[in-house]
Structures are given as structure tokens and as C-alpha cells.
Tab-separated table of C-alpha atoms in Angstrom:
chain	number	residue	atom	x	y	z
A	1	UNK	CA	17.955	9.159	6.882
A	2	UNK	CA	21.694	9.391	6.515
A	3	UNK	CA	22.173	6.332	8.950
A	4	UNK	CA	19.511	4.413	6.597
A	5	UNK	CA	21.529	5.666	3.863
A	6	UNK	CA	24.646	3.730	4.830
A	7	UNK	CA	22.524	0.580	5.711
A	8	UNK	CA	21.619	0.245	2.316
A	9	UNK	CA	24.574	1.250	0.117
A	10	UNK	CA	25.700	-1.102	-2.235
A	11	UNK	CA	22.855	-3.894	-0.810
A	12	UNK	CA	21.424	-6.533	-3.031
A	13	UNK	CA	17.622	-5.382	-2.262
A	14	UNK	CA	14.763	-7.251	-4.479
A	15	UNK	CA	10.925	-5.243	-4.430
A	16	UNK	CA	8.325	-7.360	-5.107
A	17	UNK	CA	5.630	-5.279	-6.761
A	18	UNK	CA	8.345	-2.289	-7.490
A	19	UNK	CA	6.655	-1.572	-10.425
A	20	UNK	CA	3.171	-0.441	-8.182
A	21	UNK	CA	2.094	3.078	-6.362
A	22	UNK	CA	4.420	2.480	-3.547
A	23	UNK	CA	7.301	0.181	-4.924
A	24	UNK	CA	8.249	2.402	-7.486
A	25	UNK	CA	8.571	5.146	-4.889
A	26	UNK	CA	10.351	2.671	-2.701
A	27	UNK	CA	12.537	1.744	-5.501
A	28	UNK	CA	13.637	5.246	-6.871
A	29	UNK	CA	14.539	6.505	-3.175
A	30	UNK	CA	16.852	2.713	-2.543
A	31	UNK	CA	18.450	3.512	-5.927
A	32	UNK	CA	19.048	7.123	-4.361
A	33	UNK	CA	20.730	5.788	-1.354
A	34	UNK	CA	22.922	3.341	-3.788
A	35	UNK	CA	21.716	0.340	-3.155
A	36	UNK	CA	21.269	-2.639	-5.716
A	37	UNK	CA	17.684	-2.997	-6.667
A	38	UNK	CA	15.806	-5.485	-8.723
A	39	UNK	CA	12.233	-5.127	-8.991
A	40	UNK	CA	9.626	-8.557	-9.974
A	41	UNK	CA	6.564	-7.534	-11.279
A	42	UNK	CA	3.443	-8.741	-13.495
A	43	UNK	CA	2.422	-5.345	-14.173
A	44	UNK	CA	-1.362	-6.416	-12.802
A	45	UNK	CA	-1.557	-2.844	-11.100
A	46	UNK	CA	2.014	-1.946	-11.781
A	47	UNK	CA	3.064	-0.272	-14.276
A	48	UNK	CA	6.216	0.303	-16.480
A	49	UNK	CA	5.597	4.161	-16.417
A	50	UNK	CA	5.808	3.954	-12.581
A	51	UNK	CA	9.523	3.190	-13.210
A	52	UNK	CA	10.531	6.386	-15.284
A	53	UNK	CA	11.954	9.802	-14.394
A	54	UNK	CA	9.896	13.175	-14.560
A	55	UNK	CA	12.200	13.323	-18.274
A	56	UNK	CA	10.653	10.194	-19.457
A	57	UNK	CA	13.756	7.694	-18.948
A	58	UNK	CA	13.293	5.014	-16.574
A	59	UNK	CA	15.583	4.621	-13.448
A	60	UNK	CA	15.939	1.382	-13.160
A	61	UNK	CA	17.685	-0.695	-16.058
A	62	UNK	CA	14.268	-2.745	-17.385
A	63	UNK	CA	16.493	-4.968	-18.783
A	64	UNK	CA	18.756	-5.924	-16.423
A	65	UNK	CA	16.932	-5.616	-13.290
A	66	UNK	CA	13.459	-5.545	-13.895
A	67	UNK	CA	11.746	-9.157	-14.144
A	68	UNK	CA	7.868	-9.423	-15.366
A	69	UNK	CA	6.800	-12.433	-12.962
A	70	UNK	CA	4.139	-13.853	-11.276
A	71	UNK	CA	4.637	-14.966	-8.207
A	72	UNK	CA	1.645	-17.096	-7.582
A	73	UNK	CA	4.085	-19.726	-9.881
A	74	UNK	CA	6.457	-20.533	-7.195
A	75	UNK	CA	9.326	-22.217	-9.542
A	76	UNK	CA	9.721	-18.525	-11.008
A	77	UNK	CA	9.834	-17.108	-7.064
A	78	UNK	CA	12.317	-19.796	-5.886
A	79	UNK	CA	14.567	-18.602	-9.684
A	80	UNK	CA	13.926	-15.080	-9.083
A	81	UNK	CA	14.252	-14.770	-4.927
A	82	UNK	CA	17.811	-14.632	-4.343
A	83	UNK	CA	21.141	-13.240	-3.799
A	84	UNK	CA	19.782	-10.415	-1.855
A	85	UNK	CA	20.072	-8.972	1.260
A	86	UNK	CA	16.858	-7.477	1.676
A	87	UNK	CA	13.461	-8.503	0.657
A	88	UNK	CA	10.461	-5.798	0.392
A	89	UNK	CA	7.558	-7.327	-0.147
A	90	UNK	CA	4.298	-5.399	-1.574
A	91	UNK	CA	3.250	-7.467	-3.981
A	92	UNK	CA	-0.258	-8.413	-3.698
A	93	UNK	CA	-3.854	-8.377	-5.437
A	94	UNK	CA	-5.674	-5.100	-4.350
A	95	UNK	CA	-8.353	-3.306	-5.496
A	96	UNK	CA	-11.542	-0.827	-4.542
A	97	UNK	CA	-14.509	-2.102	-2.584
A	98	UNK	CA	-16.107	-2.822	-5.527
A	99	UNK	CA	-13.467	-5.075	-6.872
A	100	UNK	CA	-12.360	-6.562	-3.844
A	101	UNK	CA	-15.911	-7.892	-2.948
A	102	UNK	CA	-16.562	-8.861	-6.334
A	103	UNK	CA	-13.849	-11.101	-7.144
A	104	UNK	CA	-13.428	-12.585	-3.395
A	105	UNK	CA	-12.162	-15.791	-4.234
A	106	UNK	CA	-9.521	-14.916	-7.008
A	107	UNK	CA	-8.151	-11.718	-4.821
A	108	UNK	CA	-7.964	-14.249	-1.660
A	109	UNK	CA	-6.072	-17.196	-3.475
A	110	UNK	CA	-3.870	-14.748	-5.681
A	111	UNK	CA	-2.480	-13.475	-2.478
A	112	UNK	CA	-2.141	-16.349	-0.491
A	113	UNK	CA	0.041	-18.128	-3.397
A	114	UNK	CA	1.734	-14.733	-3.715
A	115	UNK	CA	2.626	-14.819	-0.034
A	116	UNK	CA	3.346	-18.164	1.017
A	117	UNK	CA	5.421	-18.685	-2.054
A	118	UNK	CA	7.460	-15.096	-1.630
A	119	UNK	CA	7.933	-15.973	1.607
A	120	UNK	CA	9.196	-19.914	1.530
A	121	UNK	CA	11.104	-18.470	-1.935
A	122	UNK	CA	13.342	-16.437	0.335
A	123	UNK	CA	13.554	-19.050	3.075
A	124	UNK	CA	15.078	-21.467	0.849
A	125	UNK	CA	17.587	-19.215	-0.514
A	126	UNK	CA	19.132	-17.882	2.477
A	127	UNK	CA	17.901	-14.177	2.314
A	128	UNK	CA	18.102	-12.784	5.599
A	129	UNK	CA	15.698	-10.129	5.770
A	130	UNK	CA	12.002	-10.032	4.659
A	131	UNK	CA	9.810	-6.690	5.093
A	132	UNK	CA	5.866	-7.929	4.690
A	133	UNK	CA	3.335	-4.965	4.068
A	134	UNK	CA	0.329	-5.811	5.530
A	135	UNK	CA	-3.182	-3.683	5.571
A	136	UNK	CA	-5.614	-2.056	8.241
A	137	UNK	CA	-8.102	-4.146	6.234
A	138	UNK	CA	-6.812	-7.303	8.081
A	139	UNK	CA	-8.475	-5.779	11.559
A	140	UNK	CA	-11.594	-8.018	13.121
A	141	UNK	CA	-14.702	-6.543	11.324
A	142	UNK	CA	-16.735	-5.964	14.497
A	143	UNK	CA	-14.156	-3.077	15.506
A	144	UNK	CA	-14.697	-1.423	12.110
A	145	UNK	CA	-18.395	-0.756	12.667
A	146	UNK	CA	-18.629	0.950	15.786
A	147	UNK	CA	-20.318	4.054	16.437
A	148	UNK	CA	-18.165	6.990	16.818
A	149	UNK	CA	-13.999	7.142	16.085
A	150	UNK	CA	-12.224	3.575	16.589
A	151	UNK	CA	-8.416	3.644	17.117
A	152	UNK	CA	-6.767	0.609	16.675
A	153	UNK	CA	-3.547	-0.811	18.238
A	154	UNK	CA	-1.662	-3.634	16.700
A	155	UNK	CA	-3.159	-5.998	19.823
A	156	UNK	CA	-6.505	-5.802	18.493
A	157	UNK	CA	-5.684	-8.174	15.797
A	158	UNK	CA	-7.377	-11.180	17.463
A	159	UNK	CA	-9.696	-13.443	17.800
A	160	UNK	CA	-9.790	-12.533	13.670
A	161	UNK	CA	-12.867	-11.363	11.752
A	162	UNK	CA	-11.926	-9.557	8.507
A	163	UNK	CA	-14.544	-8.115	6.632
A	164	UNK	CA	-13.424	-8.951	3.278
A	165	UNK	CA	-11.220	-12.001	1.565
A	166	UNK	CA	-8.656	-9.371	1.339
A	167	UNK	CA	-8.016	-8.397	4.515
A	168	UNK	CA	-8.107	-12.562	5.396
A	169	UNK	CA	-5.833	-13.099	2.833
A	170	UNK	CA	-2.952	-10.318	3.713
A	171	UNK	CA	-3.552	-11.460	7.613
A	172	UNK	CA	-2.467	-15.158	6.960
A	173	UNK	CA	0.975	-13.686	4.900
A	174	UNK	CA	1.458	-11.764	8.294
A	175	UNK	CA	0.809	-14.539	10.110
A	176	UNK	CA	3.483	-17.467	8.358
A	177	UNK	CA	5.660	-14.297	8.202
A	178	UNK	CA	5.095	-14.097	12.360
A	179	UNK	CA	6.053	-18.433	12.439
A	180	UNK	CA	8.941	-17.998	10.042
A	181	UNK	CA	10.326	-15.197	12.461
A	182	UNK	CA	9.383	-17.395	15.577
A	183	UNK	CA	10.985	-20.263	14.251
A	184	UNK	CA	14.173	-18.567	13.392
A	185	UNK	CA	13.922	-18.857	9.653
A	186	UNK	CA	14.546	-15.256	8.644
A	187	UNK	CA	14.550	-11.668	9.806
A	188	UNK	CA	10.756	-9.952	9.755
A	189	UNK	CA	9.878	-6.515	9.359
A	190	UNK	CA	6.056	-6.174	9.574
A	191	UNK	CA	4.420	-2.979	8.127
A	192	UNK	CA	0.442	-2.812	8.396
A	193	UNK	CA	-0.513	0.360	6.408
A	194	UNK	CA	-3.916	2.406	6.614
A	195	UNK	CA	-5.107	4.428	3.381
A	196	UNK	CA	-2.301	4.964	1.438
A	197	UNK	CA	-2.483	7.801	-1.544
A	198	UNK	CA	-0.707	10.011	-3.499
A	199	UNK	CA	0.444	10.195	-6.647
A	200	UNK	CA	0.641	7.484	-9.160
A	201	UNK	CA	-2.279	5.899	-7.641
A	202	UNK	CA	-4.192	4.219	-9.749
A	203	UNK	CA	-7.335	6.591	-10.628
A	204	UNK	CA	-9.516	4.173	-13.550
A	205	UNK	CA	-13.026	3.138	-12.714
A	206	UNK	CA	-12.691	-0.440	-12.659
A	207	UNK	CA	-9.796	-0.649	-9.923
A	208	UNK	CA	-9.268	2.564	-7.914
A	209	UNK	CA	-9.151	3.188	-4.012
A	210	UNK	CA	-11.574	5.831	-2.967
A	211	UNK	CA	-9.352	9.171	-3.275
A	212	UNK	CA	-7.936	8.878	-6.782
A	213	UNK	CA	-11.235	7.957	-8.124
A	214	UNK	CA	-12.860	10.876	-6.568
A	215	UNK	CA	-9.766	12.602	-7.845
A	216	UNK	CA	-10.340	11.544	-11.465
A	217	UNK	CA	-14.197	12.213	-11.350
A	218	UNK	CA	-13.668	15.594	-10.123
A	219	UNK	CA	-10.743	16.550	-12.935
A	220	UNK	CA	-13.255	14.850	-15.595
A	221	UNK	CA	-16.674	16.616	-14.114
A	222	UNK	CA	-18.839	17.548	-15.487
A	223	UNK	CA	-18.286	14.688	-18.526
A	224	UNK	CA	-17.761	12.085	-14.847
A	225	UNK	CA	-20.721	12.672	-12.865
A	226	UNK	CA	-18.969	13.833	-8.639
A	227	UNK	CA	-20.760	10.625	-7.132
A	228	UNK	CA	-19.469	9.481	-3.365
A	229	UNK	CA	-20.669	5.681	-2.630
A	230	UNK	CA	-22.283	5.637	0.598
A	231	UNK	CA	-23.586	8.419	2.288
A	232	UNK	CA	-20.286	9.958	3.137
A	233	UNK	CA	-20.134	9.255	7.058
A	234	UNK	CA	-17.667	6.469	6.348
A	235	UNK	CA	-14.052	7.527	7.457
A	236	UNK	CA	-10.657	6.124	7.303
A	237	UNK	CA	-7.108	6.982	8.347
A	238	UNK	CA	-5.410	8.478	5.101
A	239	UNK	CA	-1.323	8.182	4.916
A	240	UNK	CA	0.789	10.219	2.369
A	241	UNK	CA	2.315	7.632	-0.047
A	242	UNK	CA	5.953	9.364	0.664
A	243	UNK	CA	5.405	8.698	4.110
A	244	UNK	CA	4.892	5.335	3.897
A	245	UNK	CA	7.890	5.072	1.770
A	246	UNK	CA	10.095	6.535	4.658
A	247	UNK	CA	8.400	4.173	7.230
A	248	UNK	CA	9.649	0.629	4.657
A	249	UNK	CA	13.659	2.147	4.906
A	250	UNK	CA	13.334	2.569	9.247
A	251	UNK	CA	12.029	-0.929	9.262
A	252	UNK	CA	14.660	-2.209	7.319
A	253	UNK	CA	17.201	-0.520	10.019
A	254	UNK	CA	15.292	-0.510	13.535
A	255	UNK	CA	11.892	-2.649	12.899
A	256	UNK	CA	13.089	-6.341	12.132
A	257	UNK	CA	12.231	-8.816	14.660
A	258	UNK	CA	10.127	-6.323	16.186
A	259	UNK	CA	6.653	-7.271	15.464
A	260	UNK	CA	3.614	-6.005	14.047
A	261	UNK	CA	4.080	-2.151	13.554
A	262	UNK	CA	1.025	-0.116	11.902
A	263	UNK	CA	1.536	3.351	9.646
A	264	UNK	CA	-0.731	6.119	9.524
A	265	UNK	CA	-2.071	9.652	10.365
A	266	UNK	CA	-4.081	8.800	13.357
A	267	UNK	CA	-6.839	11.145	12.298
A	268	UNK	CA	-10.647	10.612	10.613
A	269	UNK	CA	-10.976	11.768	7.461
A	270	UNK	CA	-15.038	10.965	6.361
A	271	UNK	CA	-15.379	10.394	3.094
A	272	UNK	CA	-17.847	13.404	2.719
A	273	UNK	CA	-14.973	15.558	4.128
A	274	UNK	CA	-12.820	13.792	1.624
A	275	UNK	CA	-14.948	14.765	-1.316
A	276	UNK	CA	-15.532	18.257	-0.267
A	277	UNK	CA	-12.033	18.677	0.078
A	278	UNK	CA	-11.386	17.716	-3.499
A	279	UNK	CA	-14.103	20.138	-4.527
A	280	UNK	CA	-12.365	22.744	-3.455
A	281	UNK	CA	-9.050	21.877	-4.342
A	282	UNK	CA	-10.696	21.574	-8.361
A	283	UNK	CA	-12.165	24.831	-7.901
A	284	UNK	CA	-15.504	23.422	-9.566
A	285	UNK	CA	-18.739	24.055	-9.265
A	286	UNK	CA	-19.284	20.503	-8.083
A	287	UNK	CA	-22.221	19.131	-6.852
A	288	UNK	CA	-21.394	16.142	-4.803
A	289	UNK	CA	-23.799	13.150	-5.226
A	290	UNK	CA	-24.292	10.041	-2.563
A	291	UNK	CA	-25.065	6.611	-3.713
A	292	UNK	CA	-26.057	5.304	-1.001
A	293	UNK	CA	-26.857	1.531	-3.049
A	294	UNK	CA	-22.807	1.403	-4.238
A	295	UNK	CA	-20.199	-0.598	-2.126
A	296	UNK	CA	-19.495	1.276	1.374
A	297	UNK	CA	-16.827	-1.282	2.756
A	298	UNK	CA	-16.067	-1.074	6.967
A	299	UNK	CA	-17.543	2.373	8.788
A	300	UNK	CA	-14.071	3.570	9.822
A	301	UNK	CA	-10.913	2.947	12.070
A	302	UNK	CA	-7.627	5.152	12.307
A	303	UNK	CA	-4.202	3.740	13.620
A	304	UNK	CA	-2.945	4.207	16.860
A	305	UNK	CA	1.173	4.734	16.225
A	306	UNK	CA	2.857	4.504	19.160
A	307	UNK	CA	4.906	1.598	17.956
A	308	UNK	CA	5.593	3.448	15.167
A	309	UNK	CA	7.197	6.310	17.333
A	310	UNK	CA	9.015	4.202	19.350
A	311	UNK	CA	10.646	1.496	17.713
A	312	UNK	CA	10.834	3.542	14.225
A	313	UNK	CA	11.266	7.374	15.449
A	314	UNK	CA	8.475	7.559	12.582
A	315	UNK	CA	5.383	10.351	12.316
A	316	UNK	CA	3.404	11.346	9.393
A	317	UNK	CA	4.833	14.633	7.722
A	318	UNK	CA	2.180	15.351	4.768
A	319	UNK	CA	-0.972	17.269	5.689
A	320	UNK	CA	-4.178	15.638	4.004
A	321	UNK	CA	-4.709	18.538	1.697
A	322	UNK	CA	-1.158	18.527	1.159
A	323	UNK	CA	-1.494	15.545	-0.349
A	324	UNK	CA	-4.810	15.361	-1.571
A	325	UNK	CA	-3.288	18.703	-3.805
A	326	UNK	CA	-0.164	16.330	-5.450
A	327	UNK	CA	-2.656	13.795	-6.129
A	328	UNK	CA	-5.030	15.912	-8.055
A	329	UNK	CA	-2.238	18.099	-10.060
A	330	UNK	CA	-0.991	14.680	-10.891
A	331	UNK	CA	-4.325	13.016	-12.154
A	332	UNK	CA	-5.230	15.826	-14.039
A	333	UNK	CA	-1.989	16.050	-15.482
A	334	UNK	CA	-2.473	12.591	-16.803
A	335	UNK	CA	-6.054	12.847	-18.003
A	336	UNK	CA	-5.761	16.308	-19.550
């Protein structure tokens, strides 16, 4: 990393969304390697306390360099976007299943403004290099539904079929991001990401991805009945959040201009292995419950990262009960 390191020292860097599960740890570890950070914001997921040391004291100066913004307004992103040398961009409307499919019109149009206007934002003021984090979610929803283990290469894109507005909606930001590139605008890293988790998810009931709300219902059972939507079988392709954050600083030195590049453990975790995983990591006497009328979402998929290894030199370093033990000494440090 010492070669990323002295990319980034003393850089102007801007992360949208800095103040989320991933830009905060994307944040602290570019303010580690000295470069300039500013970090925009509307604290919709984000949070404040995703910015502060394990002492309490935040890292970055809220002041100066944090900005509460949203960037569906585009007059803020054109005041905000500029004088920087890098761009991360991870801002975006996400939520569970449940959410997601519920609100399918709001999370779609939030994220195409947030896009398009992030995008044409640093266009206009002469930033040079734009990282877009994309989602496995964006992948044709035929694929998803297969019998048996589907591994996915960034080719199978297209002809597109999302399941969810979503996945549409974080497509067409990788998509202008593609024309912008093609057209010679600006410099493009593309990141699509599977299941990312860790700690300083967010774990509450109306908004939380699958693991840190089986997390949180397992630290609060027996008051939070241990119940799994679905009947389990459902699997995805989990990726260690510090992982991830290591995959964002390679693009920024080997990935621009390279094209679509996807991040994550290439292996099938099922939900039901998920859950019984957490059991045991609680140390409960847990019965585990399936709901099989709640929100499922796609059957499964897992990346294939061969681009990844080649143009990046990246790999996954955190076992899934590595991880899946941070995330749950985390949660129930908050909720005890």
C-alpha cells in the first residue's frame, strides 16, 4: 500500500457519502496516508459518529471539511465538487429488501439525481478522476434465479434486467460514468461491490442489509424474536467492509480507465448458513425462525474476480466468520 500511499499524499480527495459504512472507513485510512479529504454528506444513512475515533473525537475537522449536502440539488454539487483531485463516489440511496422494494420510485430517482448530478458536478469543474461504486444488484435478474451457484463476470451485464429500481438506478450512474470516460470527459474508476458488511453497518429494523439485522436480533434475543426472511436457501457473495476499502485506494492507482471491475469473496454464503453462523458466534440458545411470507430479494450470485486480480493485484483477506465476529462484538457493543 506504500506505493498508494505516495499517490495520495497531500491530494485534494472529496468522498461523497464519507459519512456512511464504507466512506468513513475510506476516509479515516486517506487521512492516514495524508491526503486532503473533504467529505459531503446528508447524513440519510450516514452518520456523524461514523466520523469519530475509538476515543470519541472525530478525525476529520466537521467544520472545516465536512459539508451536510444533498446532492440530488445540483447547484450545491456544482458549489461543493471542486478543487480536487480525486472524486470517490458512494453516495447513494440504499436500503434492505424491504425498503428498497417499498419505496421503488423515491430510491430510483434519489439516485439517479445523485448520480448524474455528482457526475456532470465534477465534469464541469475540471476534476480529473471520478471512482463510481456500483452494486451486484445492477446484474440482469434472470441470472440471479438460477438453480444451483451463479458466478458472474463483469460481461454479463447486458441485455439489462435488474430486479429492483435499485439495481436500475446504480446501473445507469455506471453507465453515463462509462460515456463520460468514452468521450474523454474525465478519468473512471468503476467498482461494482457484492455484500458488503462489517462494522458500522447499519443494524435498525427499518433500514438494515441482511447480516447486521440478523446481528442485532441475535444480540437482542430473546426480547428480538431470531427470524430469517425466506426460507434460508437464498445466498449471496459477502465482502469484508475493510476489504472493500483497500480495493477503492488500488483503483484510484491501477483501475482508472479500466472498466467495470467487481469486488468480492467469490464464495456462497446461504442465508441459513449465515444465521447459523451468528448463532454460534452469540453463543445463544437460538432458535432460528423462517418467514417464508417476508421479502426474499434475487436467489443468489457470487463474483467472479479475475479482473480484480489482474488489473488491481486485489483478493479478499477477511474470513466470513472473521468478520461476521467484528460485526457482532460491534453491534452488541452499541446496543448493550
Amino acid at each position: 500500500m506504500k506505493q498508494i500511499e505516495n499517490l495520495l499524499k497531500n491530494k485534494k480527495v472529496i468522498v461523497t457519502g464519507g459519512a456512511g459504512f464504507i466512506g468513513s472507513k475510506l476516509t479515516r485510512q486517506l487521512l492516514d496516508f495524508g491526503a486532503n479529504v473533504r467529505v459531503i454528506d446528508n447524513l440519510w444513512r450516514g452518520s456523524l459518529e461514523n466520523l469519530k475515533n475509538e476515543d470519541g473525537n472525530f478525525f476529520i475537522n466537521i467544520e472545516k471539511n465536512f459539508h451536510l449536502a444533498d446532492l440530488t440539488d445540483y447547484s450545491k454539487s456544482l458549489e461543493l465538487l471542486r478543487d480536487a483531485d480525486f472524486v470517490f463516489h458512494l453516495a447513494d440511496i440504499v436500503a434492505g429488501v424491504n425498503y428498497v422494494f417499498n419505496n421503488e420510485v423515491f430510491v430510483f430517482r434519489q439516485n439517479l439525481l445523485i448520480n448524474t448530478n455528482t457526475l456532470t458536478a465534477c465534469i464541469a469543474n475540471k476534476i480529473q478522476n471520478y471512482i463510481y461504486v456500483g452494486t451486484a444488484c445492477s446484474y440482469p435478474k434472470h441470472l440471479q434465479m438460477q438453480d444451483g451457484i451463479v458466478a458472474l463476470s463483469e460481461n454479463q451485464t447486458y441485455p439489462a434486467e435488474p430486479e429492483s429500481s435499485y439495481g436500475w438506478s446504480k446501473l445507469m450512474g455506471e453507465y453515463e460514468a462509462e460515456l463520460a470516460q468514452k468521450n474523454g470527459l474525465i478519468n473512471v474508476g468503476l467498482l461494482r461491490l457484492h455484500n458488503v458488511y462489517g462494522p458500522g453497518s447499519v443494524f435498525d429494523k427499518n433500514r438494515s442489509q441482511v447480516l447486521p439485522a440478523l446481528v442485532r436480533k441475535a444480540v437482542n434475543f430473546p426480547k428480538e424474536d431470531f427470524i430469517v426472511w425466506g426460507n434460508g436457501e437464498q445466498y449471496r457473495d459477502f465482502v469484508y467492509v475493510d476489504d472493500v476499502v483497500e480495493a477503492l485506494l488500488l483503483v484510484a492507482d491501477k483501475g482508472l480507465g479500466k472498466g467495470l471491475i467487481q469486488i468480492g469473496s467469490e464464495k456462497a454464503i446461504s442465508i441459513r448458513e449465515a444465521a447459523e453462523t451468528i448463532v454460534k458466534i452469540s453463543g445463544k440458545n437460538i432458535n432460528i425462525k423462517f418467514d417464508t411470507n417476508g421479502p426474499q430479494g434475487d436467489r443468489g450470485r457470487i463474483a467472479v474476480c479475475n479482473r480484480a486480480r489482474e488489473i488491481l493485484g486485489w483478493y479478499p483477506k477477511t474470513s466470513f466468520e472473521e468478520g461476521l465476529c467484528r460485526l457482532y462484538e460491534w453491534v452488541k457493543e452499541k446496543i448493550i
